[in-house]
mmCIF file of C-alpha atoms in Angstrom:
data_model
loop_
_atom_site.group_PDB
_atom_site.id
_atom_site.type_symbol
_atom_site.label_atom_id
_atom_site.label_comp_id
_atom_site.label_asym_id
_atom_site.label_seq_id
_atom_site.Cartn_x
_atom_site.Cartn_y
_atom_site.Cartn_z
ATOM 1 C CA MET Y 1177 18.182 -5.084 -33.040
ATOM 2 C CA THR Y 1178 15.415 -5.966 -30.582
ATOM 3 C CA PRO Y 1179 16.634 -8.480 -27.950
ATOM 4 C CA GLU Y 1180 14.922 -11.829 -27.854
ATOM 5 C CA ILE Y 1181 12.206 -12.043 -25.219
ATOM 6 C CA LEU Y 1182 12.476 -15.282 -23.269
ATOM 7 C CA PRO Y 1183 9.869 -16.991 -21.077
ATOM 8 C CA PRO Y 1184 10.010 -15.496 -17.566
ATOM 9 C CA LEU Y 1185 11.575 -18.513 -15.907
ATOM 10 C CA LYS Y 1186 14.467 -18.362 -18.403
ATOM 11 C CA ASP Y 1187 14.841 -14.600 -18.627
ATOM 12 C CA PRO Y 1188 17.872 -13.648 -16.464
ATOM 13 C CA LEU Y 1189 16.845 -10.000 -16.264
ATOM 14 C CA ALA Y 1190 13.323 -10.877 -15.175
ATOM 15 C CA LEU Y 1191 14.609 -13.309 -12.552
ATOM 16 C CA SER Y 1192 17.060 -10.733 -11.223
ATOM 17 C CA GLU Y 1193 14.337 -8.076 -11.036
ATOM 18 C CA ILE Y 1194 11.939 -10.454 -9.282
ATOM 19 C CA ASP Y 1195 14.631 -11.323 -6.725
ATOM 20 C CA ALA Y 1196 15.128 -7.596 -6.047
ATOM 21 C CA LEU Y 1197 11.376 -7.045 -5.693
ATOM 22 C CA ALA Y 1198 11.110 -10.003 -3.320
ATOM 23 C CA ARG Y 1199 13.850 -8.527 -1.125
ATOM 24 C CA ARG Y 1200 12.064 -5.198 -1.133
ATOM 25 C CA HIS Y 1201 8.763 -6.829 -0.194
ATOM 26 C CA ARG Y 1202 10.328 -8.770 2.689
ATOM 27 C CA ALA Y 1203 12.000 -5.624 4.017
ATOM 28 C CA ALA Y 1204 8.802 -3.544 3.837
ATOM 29 C CA GLY Y 1205 7.503 -4.578 7.253
ATOM 30 C CA GLY Y 1206 10.777 -4.165 9.139
ATOM 31 C CA VAL Y 1207 9.856 -0.806 10.676
ATOM 32 C CA GLY Y 1208 6.423 -2.151 11.603
ATOM 33 C CA MET Y 1209 7.969 -4.893 13.693
ATOM 34 C CA GLN Y 1210 9.887 -2.216 15.610
ATOM 35 C CA VAL Y 1211 6.597 -0.423 16.290
ATOM 36 C CA ILE Y 1212 5.141 -3.647 17.708
ATOM 37 C CA ALA Y 1213 8.111 -3.812 20.061
ATOM 38 C CA LEU Y 1214 7.543 -0.164 21.028
ATOM 39 C CA VAL Y 1215 3.880 -0.476 21.963
ATOM 40 C CA GLY Y 1216 4.093 -4.060 23.223
ATOM 41 C CA GLY Y 1217 1.915 -7.080 22.488
ATOM 42 C CA SER Y 1218 1.269 -8.394 18.987
ATOM 43 C CA ALA Y 1219 -0.443 -7.151 15.827
ATOM 44 C CA GLU Y 1220 -3.378 -9.465 16.490
ATOM 45 C CA GLY Y 1221 -3.685 -8.323 20.088
ATOM 46 C CA LEU Y 1222 -3.699 -4.635 19.229
ATOM 47 C CA VAL Y 1223 -7.150 -4.608 17.644
ATOM 48 C CA ALA Y 1224 -8.645 -6.338 20.692
ATOM 49 C CA LYS Y 1225 -7.616 -3.288 22.737
ATOM 50 C CA LEU Y 1226 -9.960 -1.018 20.794
ATOM 51 C CA PRO Y 1227 -13.399 -0.218 22.285
ATOM 52 C CA GLY Y 1228 -16.163 -2.419 20.866
ATOM 53 C CA PRO Y 1229 -18.001 0.397 19.040
ATOM 54 C CA VAL Y 1230 -14.777 1.438 17.308
ATOM 55 C CA ARG Y 1231 -14.064 -2.128 16.184
ATOM 56 C CA ASP Y 1232 -17.626 -2.570 14.946
ATOM 57 C CA GLY Y 1233 -17.570 0.650 12.934
ATOM 58 C CA LEU Y 1234 -14.044 0.304 11.593
ATOM 59 C CA GLU Y 1235 -14.888 -1.344 8.277
ATOM 60 C CA GLY Y 1236 -17.506 1.277 7.414
ATOM 61 C CA ALA Y 1237 -15.164 4.088 8.417
ATOM 62 C CA THR Y 1238 -12.419 2.559 6.284
ATOM 63 C CA ALA Y 1239 -14.690 2.329 3.240
ATOM 64 C CA ARG Y 1240 -15.674 5.979 3.649
ATOM 65 C CA ALA Y 1241 -12.026 7.016 4.044
ATOM 66 C CA LEU Y 1242 -11.078 5.129 0.873
ATOM 67 C CA GLU Y 1243 -13.894 6.734 -1.112
ATOM 68 C CA LEU Y 1244 -12.893 10.213 0.056
ATOM 69 C CA ALA Y 1245 -9.213 9.552 -0.554
ATOM 70 C CA PHE Y 1246 -9.857 8.160 -4.041
ATOM 71 C CA ASP Y 1247 -11.257 11.498 -5.207
ATOM 72 C CA ALA Y 1248 -9.193 13.824 -3.008
ATOM 73 C CA ALA Y 1249 -5.835 12.300 -3.963
ATOM 74 C CA HIS Y 1250 -6.753 12.449 -7.642
ATOM 75 C CA ARG Y 1251 -7.814 16.111 -7.446
ATOM 76 C CA SER Y 1252 -4.647 17.084 -5.604
ATOM 77 C CA ARG Y 1253 -2.482 16.050 -8.549
ATOM 78 C CA GLY Y 1254 -3.511 19.237 -10.360
ATOM 79 C CA ALA Y 1255 -2.294 21.423 -7.486
ATOM 80 C CA VAL Y 1256 0.595 19.584 -5.820
ATOM 81 C CA ALA Y 1257 3.517 17.924 -7.606
ATOM 82 C CA ASP Y 1258 4.635 14.393 -6.727
ATOM 83 C CA ARG Y 1259 7.018 14.356 -3.784
ATOM 84 C CA PRO Y 1260 9.946 12.088 -2.879
ATOM 85 C CA ASP Y 1261 9.182 9.180 -0.543
ATOM 86 C CA TRP Y 1262 10.946 10.840 2.386
ATOM 87 C CA VAL Y 1263 8.786 13.964 2.119
ATOM 88 C CA ASN Y 1264 5.595 11.904 2.255
ATOM 89 C CA ARG Y 1265 6.914 10.026 5.284
ATOM 90 C CA THR Y 1266 7.700 13.326 7.012
ATOM 91 C CA LEU Y 1267 4.208 14.699 6.371
ATOM 92 C CA THR Y 1268 2.406 11.583 7.608
ATOM 93 C CA VAL Y 1269 4.656 11.452 10.690
ATOM 94 C CA ALA Y 1270 3.516 15.000 11.522
ATOM 95 C CA MET Y 1271 -0.093 13.850 11.140
ATOM 96 C CA GLY Y 1272 0.618 10.886 13.407
ATOM 97 C CA VAL Y 1273 2.023 13.171 16.093
ATOM 98 C CA ALA Y 1274 -1.101 15.322 15.973
ATOM 99 C CA GLY Y 1275 -3.362 12.274 16.099
ATOM 100 C CA GLY Y 1276 -1.359 10.634 18.873
ATOM 101 C CA VAL Y 1277 -1.558 13.695 21.101
ATOM 102 C CA GLY Y 1278 -5.344 13.481 20.940
ATOM 103 C CA GLY Y 1279 -5.455 9.790 21.870
ATOM 104 C CA LEU Y 1280 -8.011 7.559 20.160
ATOM 105 C CA PRO Y 1281 -10.378 10.432 19.158
ATOM 106 C CA GLY Y 1282 -7.439 12.269 17.622
ATOM 107 C CA ALA Y 1283 -6.273 9.141 15.792
ATOM 108 C CA LEU Y 1284 -9.773 8.597 14.376
ATOM 109 C CA ALA Y 1285 -9.982 12.208 13.184
ATOM 110 C CA GLU Y 1286 -6.543 11.970 11.555
ATOM 111 C CA LEU Y 1287 -7.317 8.696 9.743
ATOM 112 C CA PRO Y 1288 -8.925 10.026 6.500
ATOM 113 C CA PHE Y 1289 -6.105 12.551 6.013
ATOM 114 C CA THR Y 1290 -3.430 9.888 6.383
ATOM 115 C CA VAL Y 1291 -5.241 7.538 3.988
ATOM 116 C CA THR Y 1292 -5.436 10.333 1.406
ATOM 117 C CA MET Y 1293 -1.750 11.125 1.856
ATOM 118 C CA LEU Y 1294 -0.838 7.456 1.467
ATOM 119 C CA LEU Y 1295 -2.895 7.096 -1.707
ATOM 120 C CA ARG Y 1296 -1.352 10.263 -3.121
ATOM 121 C CA ALA Y 1297 2.116 8.851 -2.417
ATOM 122 C CA ILE Y 1298 1.179 5.588 -4.136
ATOM 123 C CA GLN Y 1299 0.014 7.530 -7.200
ATOM 124 C CA GLY Y 1300 3.382 9.275 -7.319
ATOM 125 C CA ILE Y 1301 5.152 5.911 -7.255
ATOM 126 C CA ALA Y 1302 2.975 4.675 -10.122
ATOM 127 C CA ALA Y 1303 4.097 7.723 -12.126
ATOM 128 C CA GLU Y 1304 7.710 7.032 -11.180
ATOM 129 C CA HIS Y 1305 7.398 3.612 -12.836
ATOM 130 C CA GLY Y 1306 6.017 5.118 -16.023
ATOM 131 C CA PHE Y 1307 2.267 4.745 -15.444
ATOM 132 C CA ASP Y 1308 -0.355 7.476 -15.687
ATOM 133 C CA PRO Y 1309 -2.023 8.003 -12.273
ATOM 134 C CA ALA Y 1310 -4.775 9.998 -13.988
ATOM 135 C CA SER Y 1311 -5.928 6.950 -15.955
ATOM 136 C CA ASP Y 1312 -8.863 4.963 -14.609
ATOM 137 C CA GLU Y 1313 -6.924 1.704 -14.616
ATOM 138 C CA ILE Y 1314 -3.957 3.020 -12.628
ATOM 139 C CA ARG Y 1315 -6.193 4.843 -10.138
ATOM 140 C CA LEU Y 1316 -7.718 1.455 -9.298
ATOM 141 C CA GLU Y 1317 -4.300 -0.207 -9.210
ATOM 142 C CA CYS Y 1318 -3.202 2.381 -6.635
ATOM 143 C CA LEU Y 1319 -6.250 1.622 -4.504
ATOM 144 C CA ARG Y 1320 -5.491 -2.102 -4.628
ATOM 145 C CA VAL Y 1321 -2.141 -1.576 -2.890
ATOM 146 C CA PHE Y 1322 -4.096 -1.150 0.355
ATOM 147 C CA ALA Y 1323 -5.194 -4.804 0.117
ATOM 148 C CA SER Y 1324 -1.787 -6.053 1.282
ATOM 149 C CA ALA Y 1325 -1.391 -7.425 4.795
ATOM 150 C CA GLY Y 1326 -0.039 -4.276 6.417
ATOM 151 C CA PRO Y 1327 3.175 -3.293 8.197
ATOM 152 C CA LEU Y 1328 2.377 -4.827 11.585
ATOM 153 C CA SER Y 1329 1.791 -8.358 10.277
ATOM 154 C CA ARG Y 1330 4.023 -10.913 8.648
ATOM 155 C CA ASP Y 1331 3.189 -10.991 4.928
ATOM 156 C CA ASP Y 1332 4.063 -13.992 2.740
ATOM 157 C CA GLY Y 1333 2.961 -12.277 -0.446
ATOM 158 C CA THR Y 1334 -0.252 -14.254 -0.939
ATOM 159 C CA ASP Y 1335 -2.214 -10.981 -1.074
ATOM 160 C CA LEU Y 1336 -0.429 -10.194 -4.328
ATOM 161 C CA GLY Y 1337 -2.896 -12.476 -6.110
ATOM 162 C CA PHE Y 1338 -5.652 -10.047 -5.195
ATOM 163 C CA LEU Y 1339 -3.759 -7.299 -6.996
ATOM 164 C CA SER Y 1340 -3.790 -9.064 -10.362
ATOM 165 C CA ALA Y 1341 -7.530 -8.854 -11.187
ATOM 166 C CA ARG Y 1342 -8.450 -6.273 -13.818
ATOM 167 C CA VAL Y 1343 -11.366 -3.917 -13.222
ATOM 168 C CA THR Y 1344 -12.682 -1.057 -15.370
ATOM 169 C CA LEU Y 1345 -13.483 2.104 -13.445
ATOM 170 C CA THR Y 1346 -17.235 2.611 -13.136
ATOM 171 C CA GLY Y 1347 -19.285 3.624 -10.134
ATOM 172 C CA PRO Y 1348 -20.346 0.055 -9.288
ATOM 173 C CA ALA Y 1349 -16.852 -1.290 -9.995
ATOM 174 C CA LEU Y 1350 -15.245 1.269 -7.681
ATOM 175 C CA HIS Y 1351 -17.671 0.500 -4.861
ATOM 176 C CA GLY Y 1352 -17.153 -3.221 -5.476
ATOM 177 C CA LEU Y 1353 -13.389 -2.864 -5.231
ATOM 178 C CA ILE Y 1354 -13.645 -0.739 -2.086
ATOM 179 C CA SER Y 1355 -15.959 -3.342 -0.536
ATOM 180 C CA LYS Y 1356 -13.211 -5.934 -1.103
ATOM 181 C CA VAL Y 1357 -10.315 -3.760 -0.004
ATOM 182 C CA ALA Y 1358 -12.045 -2.235 3.044
ATOM 183 C CA PRO Y 1359 -12.178 -5.392 5.252
ATOM 184 C CA ARG Y 1360 -8.485 -6.080 4.646
ATOM 185 C CA PHE Y 1361 -7.461 -2.464 5.174
ATOM 186 C CA ALA Y 1362 -9.776 -2.044 8.174
ATOM 187 C CA ALA Y 1363 -7.925 -4.810 10.004
ATOM 188 C CA VAL Y 1364 -4.666 -2.976 9.327
ATOM 189 C CA LEU Y 1365 -6.062 0.399 10.370
ATOM 190 C CA GLY Y 1366 -7.385 -1.153 13.580
ATOM 191 C CA GLN Y 1367 -3.801 -2.061 14.452
ATOM 192 C CA LYS Y 1368 -2.730 1.496 13.636
ATOM 193 C CA LEU Y 1369 -5.405 3.081 15.827
ATOM 194 C CA ALA Y 1370 -4.702 0.819 18.767
ATOM 195 C CA ALA Y 1371 -0.952 1.378 18.577
ATOM 196 C CA GLN Y 1372 -1.411 5.119 18.160
ATOM 197 C CA ALA Y 1373 -3.695 5.301 21.183
ATOM 198 C CA ALA Y 1374 -1.258 3.434 23.432
ATOM 199 C CA PRO Y 1375 -1.244 4.949 26.930
ATOM 200 C CA ILE Y 1376 1.604 7.333 27.780
ATOM 201 C CA LEU Y 1377 3.357 7.002 24.398
ATOM 202 C CA GLY Y 1378 0.868 9.273 22.619
ATOM 203 C CA ALA Y 1379 2.601 11.407 20.015
ATOM 204 C CA VAL Y 1380 5.679 9.143 19.932
ATOM 205 C CA ALA Y 1381 3.551 6.129 19.019
ATOM 206 C CA GLY Y 1382 1.602 8.213 16.492
ATOM 207 C CA ALA Y 1383 4.786 9.293 14.746
ATOM 208 C CA ALA Y 1384 6.252 5.779 14.752
ATOM 209 C CA VAL Y 1385 3.053 4.157 13.487
ATOM 210 C CA ASN Y 1386 2.587 6.619 10.641
ATOM 211 C CA TYR Y 1387 6.234 6.305 9.654
ATOM 212 C CA ALA Y 1388 5.843 2.522 9.547
ATOM 213 C CA PHE Y 1389 2.605 2.675 7.550
ATOM 214 C CA THR Y 1390 3.907 5.163 5.003
ATOM 215 C CA SER Y 1391 7.174 3.279 4.542
ATOM 216 C CA TYR Y 1392 5.333 -0.015 4.146
ATOM 217 C CA TYR Y 1393 2.789 1.077 1.556
ATOM 218 C CA GLN Y 1394 5.416 2.995 -0.394
ATOM 219 C CA GLU Y 1395 7.534 -0.152 -0.594
ATOM 220 C CA ILE Y 1396 4.559 -2.331 -1.545
ATOM 221 C CA ALA Y 1397 3.657 0.210 -4.245
ATOM 222 C CA HIS Y 1398 7.212 0.028 -5.599
ATOM 223 C CA VAL Y 1399 6.903 -3.769 -5.708
ATOM 224 C CA HIS Y 1400 3.455 -3.702 -7.331
ATOM 225 C CA PHE Y 1401 4.255 -1.163 -10.026
ATOM 226 C CA GLY Y 1402 7.808 -2.439 -10.439
ATOM 227 C CA LEU Y 1403 6.378 -5.828 -11.355
ATOM 228 C CA LYS Y 1404 3.880 -4.261 -13.751
ATOM 229 C CA ALA Y 1405 6.680 -2.250 -15.364
ATOM 230 C CA LEU Y 1406 8.792 -5.399 -15.740
ATOM 231 C CA ALA Y 1407 5.928 -7.169 -17.487
ATOM 232 C CA ARG Y 1408 5.403 -4.156 -19.750
ATOM 233 C CA ASP Y 1409 9.057 -3.580 -20.611
ATOM 234 C CA ARG Y 1410 9.968 -7.234 -21.197
ATOM 235 C CA ALA Y 1411 6.655 -8.198 -22.847
ATOM 236 C CA LEU Y 1412 6.080 -10.882 -20.218
ATOM 237 C CA ASP Y 1413 2.887 -12.176 -18.630
ATOM 238 C CA GLU Y 1414 2.236 -10.200 -15.432
ATOM 239 C CA GLY Y 1415 0.341 -13.053 -13.788
ATOM 240 C CA MET Y 1416 3.258 -15.429 -14.296
ATOM 241 C CA LEU Y 1417 5.708 -12.892 -12.907
ATOM 242 C CA ARG Y 1418 3.461 -12.382 -9.893
ATOM 243 C CA GLU Y 1419 3.349 -16.136 -9.263
ATOM 244 C CA GLU Y 1420 7.135 -16.223 -9.437
ATOM 245 C CA LEU Y 1421 7.364 -13.402 -6.892
ATOM 246 C CA VAL Y 1422 4.900 -15.088 -4.518
ATOM 247 C CA ALA Y 1423 6.899 -18.337 -4.772
ATOM 248 C CA ARG Y 1424 10.046 -16.488 -3.717
ATOM 249 C CA LEU Y 1425 8.269 -14.807 -0.813
ATOM 250 C CA GLY Y 1426 6.783 -18.106 0.330
#
């Protein structure tokens, strides 16, 4: 017998799942706060430490990195199986060490590879929750995860509203989505670059920053696709569930 599906505010299972997702979302930035303590200052102050030309070109560089990652991560699924979260963290930490050793130039060169690795990890998490990362819709959903506030900033969940819009994958739609995600993600990547290029710390900061970034976006992906799976499995409205989650985070 099929269980009765209740409205989300009266569905005990849905409420319990949303509470668990809210806890996961709040915990996502914990490592990032430790990185801030390591490099000193604040998330907002980090970007100001970057050279002017780097700051000015960051949004364009981020858009290009997202476009490259969107195709590269998708192609890699035919050659490399999905990996556990800890393996992805280990790989991006190694990239962070290499980028940190080279200072700011090294961090800039490492950036597209880390973005691709992050997107590939997010696709694996989508699959873990029962979604097809090869589908156009889920490929865009994975890209949207980068619109969240980032691991070095306090996030109250308001960015989750951005994740609820539906877009069909076409060339113009993809570029439109990237143009919306890029400014948000560029601000986050600016914090990453500045922290990674911190004097003296070098490779240590690079490893810590990449660990924080990978952990954060993996957790946000689990929240995003966990909520979508809850809506799917309980036949509930995803927008209403998302509002309930944001209310708990607020």
